[in-house]
PDB file of C-alpha atoms in Angstrom:
ATOM      1  CA  UNK A  32      95.734  62.652  97.187  1.00  0.00           C
ATOM      2  CA  UNK A  33      98.187  62.930  99.759  1.00  0.00           C
ATOM      3  CA  UNK A  34      99.065  66.063 102.159  1.00  0.00           C
ATOM      4  CA  UNK A  35     102.456  66.064 104.238  1.00  0.00           C
ATOM      5  CA  UNK A  36     104.443  68.401 106.015  1.00  0.00           C
ATOM      6  CA  UNK A  37     108.029  68.960 106.439  1.00  0.00           C
ATOM      7  CA  UNK A  38     107.610  69.961 110.064  1.00  0.00           C
ATOM      8  CA  UNK A  39     105.673  66.981 111.644  1.00  0.00           C
ATOM      9  CA  UNK A  40     104.779  63.433 110.358  1.00  0.00           C
ATOM     10  CA  UNK A  41     100.857  62.261 110.682  1.00  0.00           C
ATOM     11  CA  UNK A  42      99.579  61.891 114.092  1.00  0.00           C
ATOM     12  CA  UNK A  43     102.986  63.655 115.371  1.00  0.00           C
ATOM     13  CA  UNK A  44     103.764  66.436 117.647  1.00  0.00           C
ATOM     14  CA  UNK A  45     103.184  69.828 115.822  1.00  0.00           C
ATOM     15  CA  UNK A  46     106.448  71.875 116.657  1.00  0.00           C
ATOM     16  CA  UNK A  47     106.051  74.765 118.842  1.00  0.00           C
ATOM     17  CA  UNK A  48     107.191  77.480 116.368  1.00  0.00           C
ATOM     18  CA  UNK A  49     103.586  76.721 114.563  1.00  0.00           C
ATOM     19  CA  UNK A  50     101.891  77.369 117.921  1.00  0.00           C
ATOM     20  CA  UNK A  51     100.833  80.215 120.181  1.00  0.00           C
ATOM     21  CA  UNK A  52     103.969  79.098 122.344  1.00  0.00           C
ATOM     22  CA  UNK A  53     106.480  80.083 119.600  1.00  0.00           C
ATOM     23  CA  UNK A  54     106.363  82.201 116.437  1.00  0.00           C
ATOM     24  CA  UNK A  55     102.696  81.344 115.331  1.00  0.00           C
ATOM     25  CA  UNK A  56     103.690  80.616 111.965  1.00  0.00           C
ATOM     26  CA  UNK A  57     101.838  78.520 109.659  1.00  0.00           C
ATOM     27  CA  UNK A  58     103.352  75.354 108.916  1.00  0.00           C
ATOM     28  CA  UNK A  59     104.791  74.154 105.517  1.00  0.00           C
ATOM     29  CA  UNK A  60     102.531  71.808 104.015  1.00  0.00           C
ATOM     30  CA  UNK A  61     103.146  69.840 100.573  1.00  0.00           C
ATOM     31  CA  UNK A  62     100.732  67.804  98.439  1.00  0.00           C
ATOM     32  CA  UNK A  63     100.750  65.300  95.405  1.00  0.00           C
ATOM     33  CA  UNK A  64      98.586  62.884  93.626  1.00  0.00           C
ATOM     34  CA  UNK A  65      96.102  65.605  92.477  1.00  0.00           C
ATOM     35  CA  UNK A  66      93.455  64.843  90.106  1.00  0.00           C
ATOM     36  CA  UNK A  67      94.094  66.225  86.665  1.00  0.00           C
ATOM     37  CA  UNK A  68      91.184  67.928  86.381  1.00  0.00           C
ATOM     38  CA  UNK A  69      91.831  70.372  89.826  1.00  0.00           C
ATOM     39  CA  UNK A  70      91.018  74.027  89.366  1.00  0.00           C
ATOM     40  CA  UNK A  71      91.511  75.253  92.674  1.00  0.00           C
ATOM     41  CA  UNK A  72      92.196  73.936  96.468  1.00  0.00           C
ATOM     42  CA  UNK A  73      90.834  74.717  99.905  1.00  0.00           C
ATOM     43  CA  UNK A  74      92.260  73.996 103.011  1.00  0.00           C
ATOM     44  CA  UNK A  75      90.736  73.826 106.498  1.00  0.00           C
ATOM     45  CA  UNK A  76      92.398  73.372 109.726  1.00  0.00           C
ATOM     46  CA  UNK A  77      90.352  72.419 112.761  1.00  0.00           C
ATOM     47  CA  UNK A  78      91.120  71.115 116.397  1.00  0.00           C
ATOM     48  CA  UNK A  79      88.820  67.762 116.492  1.00  0.00           C
ATOM     49  CA  UNK A  80      88.882  68.298 120.310  1.00  0.00           C
ATOM     50  CA  UNK A  81      87.348  71.546 120.497  1.00  0.00           C
ATOM     51  CA  UNK A  82      84.060  71.135 118.741  1.00  0.00           C
ATOM     52  CA  UNK A  83      86.089  71.454 115.453  1.00  0.00           C
ATOM     53  CA  UNK A  84      87.366  74.978 116.432  1.00  0.00           C
ATOM     54  CA  UNK A  85      88.514  76.428 112.982  1.00  0.00           C
ATOM     55  CA  UNK A  86      92.362  77.359 113.008  1.00  0.00           C
ATOM     56  CA  UNK A  87      92.858  77.940 109.509  1.00  0.00           C
ATOM     57  CA  UNK A  88      90.371  78.580 106.345  1.00  0.00           C
ATOM     58  CA  UNK A  89      92.203  79.289 103.087  1.00  0.00           C
ATOM     59  CA  UNK A  90      90.529  79.373  99.819  1.00  0.00           C
ATOM     60  CA  UNK A  91      91.127  79.733  95.977  1.00  0.00           C
ATOM     61  CA  UNK A  92      94.497  78.276  96.287  1.00  0.00           C
ATOM     62  CA  UNK A  93      95.615  78.332  92.603  1.00  0.00           C
ATOM     63  CA  UNK A  94      95.669  74.972  90.733  1.00  0.00           C
ATOM     64  CA  UNK A  95      99.330  74.735  90.060  1.00  0.00           C
ATOM     65  CA  UNK A  96     100.178  75.178  93.987  1.00  0.00           C
ATOM     66  CA  UNK A  97     101.951  72.476  95.431  1.00  0.00           C
ATOM     67  CA  UNK A  98     103.184  73.308  98.715  1.00  0.00           C
ATOM     68  CA  UNK A  99     102.639  76.496 101.228  1.00  0.00           C
ATOM     69  CA  UNK A 100     105.712  77.666 102.777  1.00  0.00           C
ATOM     70  CA  UNK A 101     106.309  77.977 106.228  1.00  0.00           C
ATOM     71  CA  UNK A 102     104.757  81.095 107.561  1.00  0.00           C
ATOM     72  CA  UNK A 103     103.812  81.995 103.946  1.00  0.00           C
ATOM     73  CA  UNK A 104     100.450  80.041 103.517  1.00  0.00           C
ATOM     74  CA  UNK A 105      97.957  82.733 103.418  1.00  0.00           C
ATOM     75  CA  UNK A 106      99.946  84.567 100.843  1.00  0.00           C
ATOM     76  CA  UNK A 107      99.256  81.443  98.723  1.00  0.00           C
ATOM     77  CA  UNK A 108      95.328  81.651  98.604  1.00  0.00           C
ATOM     78  CA  UNK A 109      92.478  83.625 100.140  1.00  0.00           C
ATOM     79  CA  UNK A 110      92.203  83.595 104.011  1.00  0.00           C
ATOM     80  CA  UNK A 111      89.334  83.967 105.858  1.00  0.00           C
ATOM     81  CA  UNK A 112      88.289  84.178 109.561  1.00  0.00           C
ATOM     82  CA  UNK A 113      89.498  81.640 111.983  1.00  0.00           C
ATOM     83  CA  UNK A 114      87.598  81.119 115.196  1.00  0.00           C
ATOM     84  CA  UNK A 115      90.122  83.592 116.837  1.00  0.00           C
ATOM     85  CA  UNK A 116      88.336  86.312 115.039  1.00  0.00           C
ATOM     86  CA  UNK A 117      90.953  87.118 112.800  1.00  0.00           C
ATOM     87  CA  UNK A 118      91.962  86.158 109.225  1.00  0.00           C
ATOM     88  CA  UNK A 119      94.734  83.553 108.230  1.00  0.00           C
ATOM     89  CA  UNK A 120      96.659  81.232 110.274  1.00  0.00           C
ATOM     90  CA  UNK A 121      95.973  80.829 114.251  1.00  0.00           C
ATOM     91  CA  UNK A 122      98.435  78.254 115.716  1.00  0.00           C
ATOM     92  CA  UNK A 123      97.389  75.432 118.284  1.00  0.00           C
ATOM     93  CA  UNK A 124      96.757  76.817 121.635  1.00  0.00           C
ATOM     94  CA  UNK A 125      94.840  74.569 123.669  1.00  0.00           C
ATOM     95  CA  UNK A 126      93.879  75.575 127.121  1.00  0.00           C
ATOM     96  CA  UNK A 127      94.602  72.204 128.543  1.00  0.00           C
ATOM     97  CA  UNK A 128      95.582  68.692 127.499  1.00  0.00           C
ATOM     98  CA  UNK A 129      96.765  67.556 124.096  1.00  0.00           C
ATOM     99  CA  UNK A 130      94.653  68.128 121.130  1.00  0.00           C
ATOM    100  CA  UNK A 131      94.326  66.633 117.690  1.00  0.00           C
ATOM    101  CA  UNK A 132      94.871  69.331 114.695  1.00  0.00           C
ATOM    102  CA  UNK A 133      93.143  68.069 111.592  1.00  0.00           C
ATOM    103  CA  UNK A 134      94.594  69.427 108.034  1.00  0.00           C
ATOM    104  CA  UNK A 135      92.063  68.718 105.250  1.00  0.00           C
ATOM    105  CA  UNK A 136      92.674  70.274 101.588  1.00  0.00           C
ATOM    106  CA  UNK A 137      90.232  69.921  99.080  1.00  0.00           C
ATOM    107  CA  UNK A 138      91.011  69.591  95.179  1.00  0.00           C
ATOM    108  CA  UNK A 139      88.383  71.343  93.681  1.00  0.00           C
ATOM    109  CA  UNK A 140      86.729  71.714  89.786  1.00  0.00           C
ATOM    110  CA  UNK A 141      86.582  75.551  90.262  1.00  0.00           C
ATOM    111  CA  UNK A 142      87.383  77.905  92.460  1.00  0.00           C
ATOM    112  CA  UNK A 143      85.138  78.724  95.526  1.00  0.00           C
ATOM    113  CA  UNK A 144      85.532  82.642  95.124  1.00  0.00           C
ATOM    114  CA  UNK A 145      83.296  83.585  97.572  1.00  0.00           C
ATOM    115  CA  UNK A 146      85.318  86.496  98.769  1.00  0.00           C
ATOM    116  CA  UNK A 147      87.608  86.254 101.687  1.00  0.00           C
ATOM    117  CA  UNK A 148      87.460  87.578 105.208  1.00  0.00           C
ATOM    118  CA  UNK A 149      84.027  86.668 106.189  1.00  0.00           C
ATOM    119  CA  UNK A 150      83.324  83.103 104.792  1.00  0.00           C
ATOM    120  CA  UNK A 151      82.900  80.206 107.649  1.00  0.00           C
ATOM    121  CA  UNK A 152      83.679  77.004 107.573  1.00  0.00           C
ATOM    122  CA  UNK A 153      80.364  76.170 106.915  1.00  0.00           C
ATOM    123  CA  UNK A 154      80.283  78.087 103.657  1.00  0.00           C
ATOM    124  CA  UNK A 155      83.405  76.699 102.351  1.00  0.00           C
ATOM    125  CA  UNK A 156      81.946  73.264 103.234  1.00  0.00           C
ATOM    126  CA  UNK A 157      78.860  74.031 101.413  1.00  0.00           C
ATOM    127  CA  UNK A 158      80.511  75.177  98.298  1.00  0.00           C
ATOM    128  CA  UNK A 159      83.004  72.775  98.176  1.00  0.00           C
ATOM    129  CA  UNK A 160      80.594  69.993  98.358  1.00  0.00           C
ATOM    130  CA  UNK A 161      79.667  69.572  94.982  1.00  0.00           C
ATOM    131  CA  UNK A 162      83.071  70.531  93.673  1.00  0.00           C
ATOM    132  CA  UNK A 163      85.304  68.366  95.676  1.00  0.00           C
ATOM    133  CA  UNK A 164      87.388  65.780  93.232  1.00  0.00           C
ATOM    134  CA  UNK A 165      89.790  64.842  96.071  1.00  0.00           C
ATOM    135  CA  UNK A 166      90.728  65.315  99.721  1.00  0.00           C
ATOM    136  CA  UNK A 167      94.259  64.853 101.763  1.00  0.00           C
ATOM    137  CA  UNK A 168      94.324  64.824 104.965  1.00  0.00           C
ATOM    138  CA  UNK A 169      97.200  65.414 107.726  1.00  0.00           C
ATOM    139  CA  UNK A 170      96.642  65.191 111.503  1.00  0.00           C
ATOM    140  CA  UNK A 171      99.095  66.703 113.972  1.00  0.00           C
ATOM    141  CA  UNK A 172      98.839  66.880 117.795  1.00  0.00           C
ATOM    142  CA  UNK A 173      99.839  69.706 120.373  1.00  0.00           C
ATOM    143  CA  UNK A 174      99.512  70.329 124.026  1.00  0.00           C
ATOM    144  CA  UNK A 175     100.616  73.361 125.918  1.00  0.00           C
ATOM    145  CA  UNK A 176     103.796  74.044 127.818  1.00  0.00           C
ATOM    146  CA  UNK A 177     103.244  74.583 131.460  1.00  0.00           C
TER     147      UNK A 177
END
């Protein structure tokens, strides 16, 4: 499965509009090469340079969805709490230096349906473990303006 964004390429800079230095809007994402058996998707975004700090946890994205529009990703699934303590997208906001943000999309055999808001990344990964058909990954980088 291939995960892409029209806002940034793999390994490249995430635009400020998708960070705490801008509008903090979730970036647009798209995917293809989805396994035929897919019944749902889950998305996890972590900062790999900050102990996998969770920026976005979105479950139960319908199987027929192939993109998340800019700023509207939370409408396409069930958002859960991020490590900022709120539900939904929380854009990059590193305290210093440039960090790597890993977007991982999971194609699942069934929805996770554990109830949004209170799920942790560990809850989602445990539930997805036996349900995952394929994954797609996209990494973006960001460093704060000074």
